Amino acid sequence: MGAGGRMSNPPKDEKKAEHEALQRVPYQKPPFTVGDIKKAIPPHCLNRSVIKSFSYVVYDLTISFIFYYLATNYIPLLPHPLSYVAWPVYWIFQGCVLTGVWVIAHECGHHAFSDYQWLDDTVGLILHSALLVPYFSWKYSHRRHHSNTGSIEHDEVFVPKLKSNVRSTARYLNNPPGRILTLLVTLTLGWPLYLMFNVSGRYYDRFACHFDPNSPIYSNRERAQIFISDAGILAVFYGLFKLAMAKGLTWVLCMYGGPLLVVNGFLVLITFLQHTHPSLPHYDTTEWDWLRGALATIDRDYGILNKVFHNITDTHVAHHLFSTMPHYHAMEATKVIKPILGEYYQFDGTSIFKAMYRETKECIYVDKDENVKDGVYWYRNKI
């Protein structure tokens, strides 16, 4: 994967490669600054192009329409045994493409789509609402995630539990069937549960919900825009209701519901694997700083889906360092920053299926090491 990272030249021996990927990244303050990293990045990588950004929107939506056209015109013609196979295939392909659309809307929330904030917010609101994502609500909570990555107290998503906070019932899920069940629930219900009830999010002293303008997630100046996000979601629900009345609920579930489940599953999986890994440290307020937190992330390899997902999967470290950089420059930037980051850059090329199970098994809670200074936490699995 280029120069600089621990996995930059993957060893031929698979076990050795996995061993190296699992080695802990340094937790000490790095010998470089954000400014040092930025100087290594070609200036054009930080430039946003309206035309280029829209070209990806048009491309993704065109592919999505082609899948929609094929599904509506040809799957109903198949004999029943084949149609039962064809629909899940459509859901997977369409869901992967729409995950790419989701990523573009995510870039709008980072002001990485264009130089115009109003345009970013307009495009992001339309695209995210179409996928039942409350655009402004998530934009603000996700901004806080980027501001507090790796913080035990203040990070916003997939915040690891301390050992003292692990429920006694967790021991009953710490086995192969329990881990598979945990993964299934996380990938299917994780996203709506996070939005509605802040499941896996940071602790707040009162009820936190992405649809509530008075939620403690938001500041007073942000609350009005939460109403706009809610209006966008209600508009899409109304459109889906009208479609169900016209074409039937089954049609809506097959054409829209199935792909949306795939999008939500990938969204949760991508985020989970970017921030959950045995090699990554977490910090409390005595040790945390923004740069070390941003480096407590990991790039993964999803094969051909890296391109479909606009490389959010294998350029996530660069994204956390420079979130306003558009995705179409992220690969170039990643290559040039690896030599500077050195051991602080982490990439794991483990199969995604293997990685999701391994991380569910190994990363149950975080705790301190006796031989490591206070304030630094590592994943554990001994309950």
Coordinates of C-alpha atoms in Angstrom, one line a residue:
M1 CA 0.0 0.0 0.0
G2 CA 2.8 2.5 -0.7
A3 CA 5.5 3.8 1.6
G4 CA 5.4 4.5 5.3
G5 CA 2.8 2.3 7.0
R6 CA 3.3 -0.9 9.0
M7 CA 1.4 -2.7 6.2
S8 CA 2.9 -0.8 3.3
N9 CA 4.6 -4.0 1.9
P10 CA 2.3 -6.9 3.0
P11 CA 4.4 -10.0 3.8
K12 CA 3.8 -13.1 1.8
D13 CA 3.1 -15.0 4.9
E14 CA -0.5 -14.3 5.9
K15 CA -0.1 -15.0 9.6
K16 CA 2.9 -12.7 9.7
A17 CA 0.9 -10.0 8.0
E18 CA -1.9 -10.3 10.5
H19 CA 0.5 -10.3 13.4
E20 CA 2.1 -7.0 12.1
A21 CA -1.4 -5.5 11.6
L22 CA -2.3 -6.3 15.2
Q23 CA 0.8 -4.6 16.7
R24 CA -0.1 -1.6 18.7
V25 CA 0.5 1.8 17.1
P26 CA 2.6 4.3 19.2
Y27 CA 0.6 6.2 21.8
Q28 CA 3.2 8.8 22.6
K29 CA 2.9 12.3 21.1
P30 CA 4.2 12.0 17.5
P31 CA 7.4 13.8 16.3
F32 CA 5.4 15.6 13.6
T33 CA 2.6 18.2 13.5
V34 CA -0.5 18.6 11.4
G35 CA 1.4 21.3 9.6
D36 CA 4.2 18.9 8.7
I37 CA 1.7 16.5 7.2
K38 CA -0.1 19.2 5.3
K39 CA 3.2 20.4 3.7
A40 CA 3.7 17.0 2.2
I41 CA 0.3 17.0 0.5
P42 CA 0.2 18.6 -3.0
P43 CA -1.9 21.8 -2.8
H44 CA -4.4 20.6 -5.5
C45 CA -5.4 17.7 -3.2
L46 CA -7.2 20.2 -0.9
N47 CA -9.0 21.9 -3.8
R48 CA -12.7 21.1 -4.4
S49 CA -14.3 21.1 -7.8
V50 CA -18.0 21.5 -8.3
I51 CA -18.0 19.9 -11.7
K52 CA -15.9 16.9 -10.5
S53 CA -18.0 16.4 -7.4
F54 CA -21.2 16.5 -9.4
S55 CA -19.8 14.0 -11.9
Y56 CA -19.6 11.4 -9.1
V57 CA -23.3 12.2 -8.1
V58 CA -24.4 11.8 -11.7
Y59 CA -22.3 8.6 -12.2
D60 CA -23.7 6.9 -9.0
L61 CA -27.3 7.9 -9.7
T62 CA -27.0 6.7 -13.3
I63 CA -25.7 3.2 -12.2
S64 CA -28.5 3.2 -9.5
F65 CA -31.1 3.9 -12.2
I66 CA -29.8 1.1 -14.4
F67 CA -30.1 -1.4 -11.5
Y68 CA -33.6 0.0 -10.8
Y69 CA -34.6 -0.4 -14.5
L70 CA -33.2 -4.0 -14.7
A71 CA -35.0 -5.0 -11.4
T72 CA -38.4 -3.5 -12.4
N73 CA -38.4 -4.8 -15.9
Y74 CA -36.7 -8.2 -15.7
I75 CA -36.9 -9.7 -12.2
P76 CA -40.7 -10.0 -12.4
L77 CA -40.3 -12.1 -15.6
L78 CA -38.1 -14.7 -13.9
P79 CA -39.7 -17.9 -12.6
H80 CA -40.3 -17.9 -8.9
P81 CA -37.2 -19.8 -7.7
L82 CA -34.9 -17.5 -9.6
S83 CA -36.7 -14.3 -8.6
Y84 CA -36.1 -15.2 -4.9
V85 CA -32.4 -15.2 -5.7
A86 CA -32.5 -12.1 -8.0
W87 CA -34.0 -9.8 -5.5
P88 CA -31.3 -10.2 -2.9
V89 CA -28.7 -9.8 -5.6
Y90 CA -30.4 -6.5 -6.6
W91 CA -30.5 -5.3 -3.0
I92 CA -26.7 -5.9 -2.6
F93 CA -25.7 -4.3 -5.9
Q94 CA -28.1 -1.3 -5.5
G95 CA -27.1 -1.0 -1.8
C96 CA -23.4 -0.8 -2.6
V97 CA -24.0 2.0 -5.2
L98 CA -26.3 3.9 -2.8
T99 CA -23.6 3.6 -0.1
G100 CA -21.4 5.6 -2.5
V101 CA -24.2 8.2 -2.7
W102 CA -24.3 8.2 1.1
V103 CA -20.5 8.9 1.1
I104 CA -20.9 11.9 -1.2
A105 CA -23.6 13.3 1.1
H106 CA -21.2 12.7 4.0
E107 CA -18.6 14.8 2.1
C108 CA -21.2 17.6 1.8
G109 CA -21.4 17.6 5.6
H110 CA -17.7 18.1 5.8
H111 CA -17.8 21.0 3.3
A112 CA -15.7 18.8 0.9
F113 CA -18.1 18.8 -2.0
S114 CA -17.6 22.4 -3.2
D115 CA -16.4 25.9 -2.1
Y116 CA -20.0 26.9 -1.4
Q117 CA -21.5 25.9 1.9
W118 CA -25.1 26.5 0.8
L119 CA -24.5 24.1 -2.2
D120 CA -22.9 21.4 0.0
D121 CA -25.9 21.6 2.4
T122 CA -28.4 21.5 -0.3
V123 CA -26.9 18.5 -2.1
G124 CA -26.3 16.8 1.2
L125 CA -29.8 17.4 2.5
I126 CA -31.4 15.9 -0.7
L127 CA -29.1 12.9 -0.9
H128 CA -29.1 12.0 2.8
S129 CA -32.8 12.6 3.2
A130 CA -33.5 10.2 0.3
L131 CA -31.6 7.6 2.3
L132 CA -33.5 8.5 5.5
V133 CA -30.5 10.1 7.1
P134 CA -31.2 13.4 9.0
Y135 CA -28.6 15.5 7.2
F136 CA -28.0 18.4 9.6
S137 CA -28.5 16.3 12.7
W138 CA -25.8 13.8 11.7
K139 CA -23.6 16.5 10.2
Y140 CA -23.2 18.2 13.6
S141 CA -22.8 15.0 15.7
H142 CA -20.3 13.7 13.1
R143 CA -18.4 16.9 13.3
R144 CA -18.0 16.4 17.1
H145 CA -16.8 12.8 16.3
H146 CA -14.0 14.3 14.2
S147 CA -13.2 16.8 16.9
N148 CA -13.0 14.2 19.6
T149 CA -11.9 11.0 17.9
G150 CA -10.2 8.5 20.3
S151 CA -11.5 10.3 23.4
I152 CA -13.1 8.0 26.0
E153 CA -15.3 10.8 27.3
H154 CA -16.2 12.9 24.3
D155 CA -16.1 10.8 21.1
E156 CA -19.5 10.4 19.5
V157 CA -19.7 7.0 17.9
F158 CA -18.5 3.5 18.7
V159 CA -17.3 4.7 22.0
P160 CA -15.7 1.7 23.7
K161 CA -16.9 0.6 27.1
L162 CA -14.7 0.6 30.1
K163 CA -14.4 -2.7 31.8
S164 CA -16.4 -1.4 34.8
N165 CA -19.3 -0.6 32.4
V166 CA -19.5 -4.0 30.7
R167 CA -22.8 -5.6 31.6
S168 CA -22.8 -9.0 33.2
T169 CA -24.9 -10.4 30.4
A170 CA -22.0 -9.7 27.9
R171 CA -20.4 -13.0 29.0
Y172 CA -23.3 -14.9 27.5
L173 CA -22.6 -13.4 24.1
N174 CA -18.8 -13.9 24.3
N175 CA -18.9 -17.1 22.2
P176 CA -19.3 -17.8 18.4
P177 CA -23.1 -17.8 18.3
G178 CA -23.3 -14.8 20.5
R179 CA -20.8 -12.8 18.4
I180 CA -22.7 -13.7 15.2
L181 CA -25.9 -12.6 16.8
T182 CA -24.3 -9.4 17.9
L183 CA -23.0 -8.7 14.4
L184 CA -26.4 -9.3 12.8
V185 CA -28.2 -7.0 15.3
T186 CA -25.5 -4.3 14.9
L187 CA -25.5 -4.4 11.1
T188 CA -29.3 -4.4 10.7
L189 CA -30.5 -2.3 13.7
G190 CA -27.4 -0.4 14.7
W191 CA -27.9 2.7 12.5
P192 CA -31.5 3.4 13.4
L193 CA -30.8 2.7 17.1
Y194 CA -27.9 5.1 17.1
L195 CA -30.0 7.9 15.4
M196 CA -33.1 7.4 17.7
F197 CA -31.5 6.3 21.0
N198 CA -27.8 7.2 20.7
V199 CA -26.9 3.5 21.1
S200 CA -23.1 3.1 20.9
G201 CA -22.7 6.9 21.2
R202 CA -21.2 9.0 23.9
Y203 CA -22.7 9.4 27.3
Y204 CA -25.1 12.3 27.9
D205 CA -26.8 13.0 31.2
R206 CA -30.3 13.0 29.5
F207 CA -32.0 11.4 26.5
A208 CA -30.1 12.0 23.3
C209 CA -31.8 11.6 19.9
H210 CA -30.8 12.8 16.4
F211 CA -34.4 13.8 15.6
D212 CA -34.9 15.9 18.7
P213 CA -33.9 19.6 18.2
N214 CA -33.6 19.9 22.0
S215 CA -31.2 16.9 22.2
P216 CA -28.0 17.5 24.3
I217 CA -26.1 16.6 21.1
Y218 CA -26.7 20.1 19.7
S219 CA -25.9 23.6 20.6
N220 CA -28.6 26.3 20.6
R221 CA -27.5 27.7 17.2
E222 CA -27.9 24.3 15.6
R223 CA -31.4 23.4 16.8
A224 CA -33.3 25.2 14.0
Q225 CA -31.6 23.1 11.3
I226 CA -32.6 19.9 13.1
F227 CA -36.2 20.8 12.2
I228 CA -35.0 21.0 8.5
S229 CA -33.5 17.5 8.8
D230 CA -36.7 16.2 10.3
A231 CA -38.7 17.8 7.5
G232 CA -36.6 16.1 4.9
I233 CA -37.1 12.7 6.5
L234 CA -40.9 13.3 6.8
A235 CA -41.0 14.3 3.1
V236 CA -39.3 11.1 2.0
F237 CA -41.6 9.0 4.3
Y238 CA -44.6 10.7 2.7
G239 CA -43.3 9.9 -0.8
L240 CA -42.8 6.3 0.2
F241 CA -46.3 6.2 1.6
K242 CA -47.7 7.5 -1.7
L243 CA -45.6 4.9 -3.6
A244 CA -46.9 2.1 -1.3
M245 CA -50.5 3.2 -2.0
A246 CA -49.9 3.3 -5.7
K247 CA -47.7 0.3 -6.2
G248 CA -48.0 -1.7 -3.0
L249 CA -45.9 -2.1 0.1
T250 CA -44.2 -5.2 -1.3
W251 CA -42.9 -3.1 -4.3
V252 CA -41.5 -0.4 -2.0
L253 CA -39.8 -2.9 0.3
C254 CA -38.3 -4.7 -2.7
M255 CA -37.2 -1.7 -4.6
Y256 CA -36.2 0.6 -1.7
G257 CA -36.3 -1.3 1.6
G258 CA -33.8 -4.0 0.7
P259 CA -31.1 -1.7 -0.7
L260 CA -31.6 0.6 2.3
L261 CA -30.8 -2.2 4.7
V262 CA -27.6 -2.9 2.8
V263 CA -26.6 0.8 2.9
N264 CA -27.3 1.0 6.7
G265 CA -25.3 -2.2 7.2
F266 CA -22.3 -1.0 5.3
L267 CA -22.4 2.4 7.0
V268 CA -22.2 0.7 10.4
L269 CA -19.6 -1.8 9.3
I270 CA -17.3 0.8 7.7
T271 CA -17.5 3.0 10.8
F272 CA -17.0 0.1 13.2
L273 CA -14.0 -1.3 11.4
Q274 CA -12.4 2.2 11.0
H275 CA -12.4 2.8 14.7
T276 CA -12.3 -0.6 16.3
H277 CA -9.0 -2.6 16.1
P278 CA -6.8 -4.2 18.8
S279 CA -3.9 -2.0 17.7
L280 CA -5.6 1.3 18.3
P281 CA -5.4 3.3 21.6
H282 CA -8.0 5.4 23.2
Y283 CA -7.3 8.3 25.6
D284 CA -8.9 10.0 28.5
T285 CA -8.7 13.8 29.1
T286 CA -5.3 13.5 30.8
E287 CA -3.7 12.2 27.6
W288 CA -6.0 13.0 24.7
D289 CA -5.1 15.5 22.0
W290 CA -6.6 16.0 18.6
L291 CA -3.7 14.7 16.5
R292 CA -3.3 11.4 18.4
G293 CA -7.0 11.0 18.3
A294 CA -7.2 11.5 14.6
L295 CA -4.4 8.9 14.2
A296 CA -6.3 6.4 16.3
T297 CA -8.1 5.2 13.1
I298 CA -7.3 2.5 10.6
D299 CA -7.5 2.1 6.8
R300 CA -9.1 -1.2 5.5
D301 CA -9.3 -3.0 2.2
Y302 CA -12.8 -3.8 0.8
G303 CA -11.4 -4.8 -2.6
I304 CA -13.4 -3.5 -5.6
L305 CA -15.8 -1.8 -3.1
N306 CA -13.1 0.7 -2.2
K307 CA -13.9 2.4 -5.5
V308 CA -17.6 2.0 -5.2
F309 CA -17.5 3.6 -1.8
H310 CA -15.3 6.4 -3.1
N311 CA -12.3 5.2 -1.1
I312 CA -13.7 6.2 2.3
T313 CA -12.6 2.7 3.4
D314 CA -8.9 2.8 2.5
T315 CA -8.2 6.6 3.0
H316 CA -9.9 7.1 6.4
V317 CA -6.7 8.2 8.2
A318 CA -6.2 11.0 5.7
H319 CA -9.9 11.9 6.0
H320 CA -9.6 12.4 9.7
L321 CA -6.6 14.6 9.3
F322 CA -8.1 16.7 6.5
S323 CA -11.9 16.2 6.4
T324 CA -12.5 19.0 3.9
M325 CA -10.4 17.2 1.3
P326 CA -12.6 15.7 -1.5
H327 CA -12.5 11.9 -1.8
Y328 CA -11.1 12.0 -5.4
H329 CA -7.8 13.3 -4.0
A330 CA -7.6 11.2 -0.9
M331 CA -5.6 8.3 -2.4
E332 CA -2.9 10.6 -3.6
A333 CA -2.8 12.3 -0.3
T334 CA -2.6 9.0 1.6
K335 CA 0.4 7.9 -0.4
V336 CA 2.4 11.0 0.4
I337 CA 1.6 11.2 4.1
K338 CA 2.5 7.6 4.9
P339 CA 6.3 8.2 5.0
I340 CA 5.7 11.0 7.5
L341 CA 3.2 9.1 9.7
G342 CA 5.5 6.0 9.7
E343 CA 4.5 3.7 12.6
Y344 CA 1.6 6.0 13.4
Y345 CA -0.2 5.0 10.2
Q346 CA -2.2 1.8 10.4
F347 CA -3.6 -0.4 7.6
D348 CA -5.1 -3.8 7.9
G349 CA -5.7 -5.9 4.8
T350 CA -7.5 -8.7 6.7
S351 CA -10.6 -10.0 4.9
I352 CA -13.6 -7.9 6.0
F353 CA -15.6 -10.9 7.0
K354 CA -12.7 -12.2 9.2
A355 CA -12.0 -8.7 10.6
M356 CA -15.6 -8.0 11.6
Y357 CA -15.7 -11.3 13.6
R358 CA -12.3 -10.8 15.0
E359 CA -13.0 -7.3 16.2
T360 CA -16.3 -8.4 17.7
K361 CA -14.4 -11.1 19.6
E362 CA -11.3 -9.1 20.7
C363 CA -12.6 -5.6 21.2
I364 CA -15.2 -5.9 24.0
Y365 CA -14.0 -3.1 26.3
V366 CA -10.9 -1.0 26.9
D367 CA -8.7 -0.9 29.9
K368 CA -5.3 0.4 31.0
D369 CA -2.0 -1.5 30.8
E370 CA 0.1 -1.8 33.9
N371 CA 3.2 -1.0 31.9
V372 CA 1.7 2.0 30.0
K373 CA 1.1 5.4 31.5
D374 CA -2.3 6.4 32.8
G375 CA -4.8 7.9 30.4
V376 CA -4.1 5.4 27.6
Y377 CA -6.6 2.5 27.0
W378 CA -6.4 -0.6 24.9
Y379 CA -9.0 -3.2 23.8
R380 CA -9.6 -6.3 25.9
N381 CA -11.9 -9.3 25.7
K382 CA -11.5 -11.1 29.0
I383 CA -14.8 -10.8 30.8

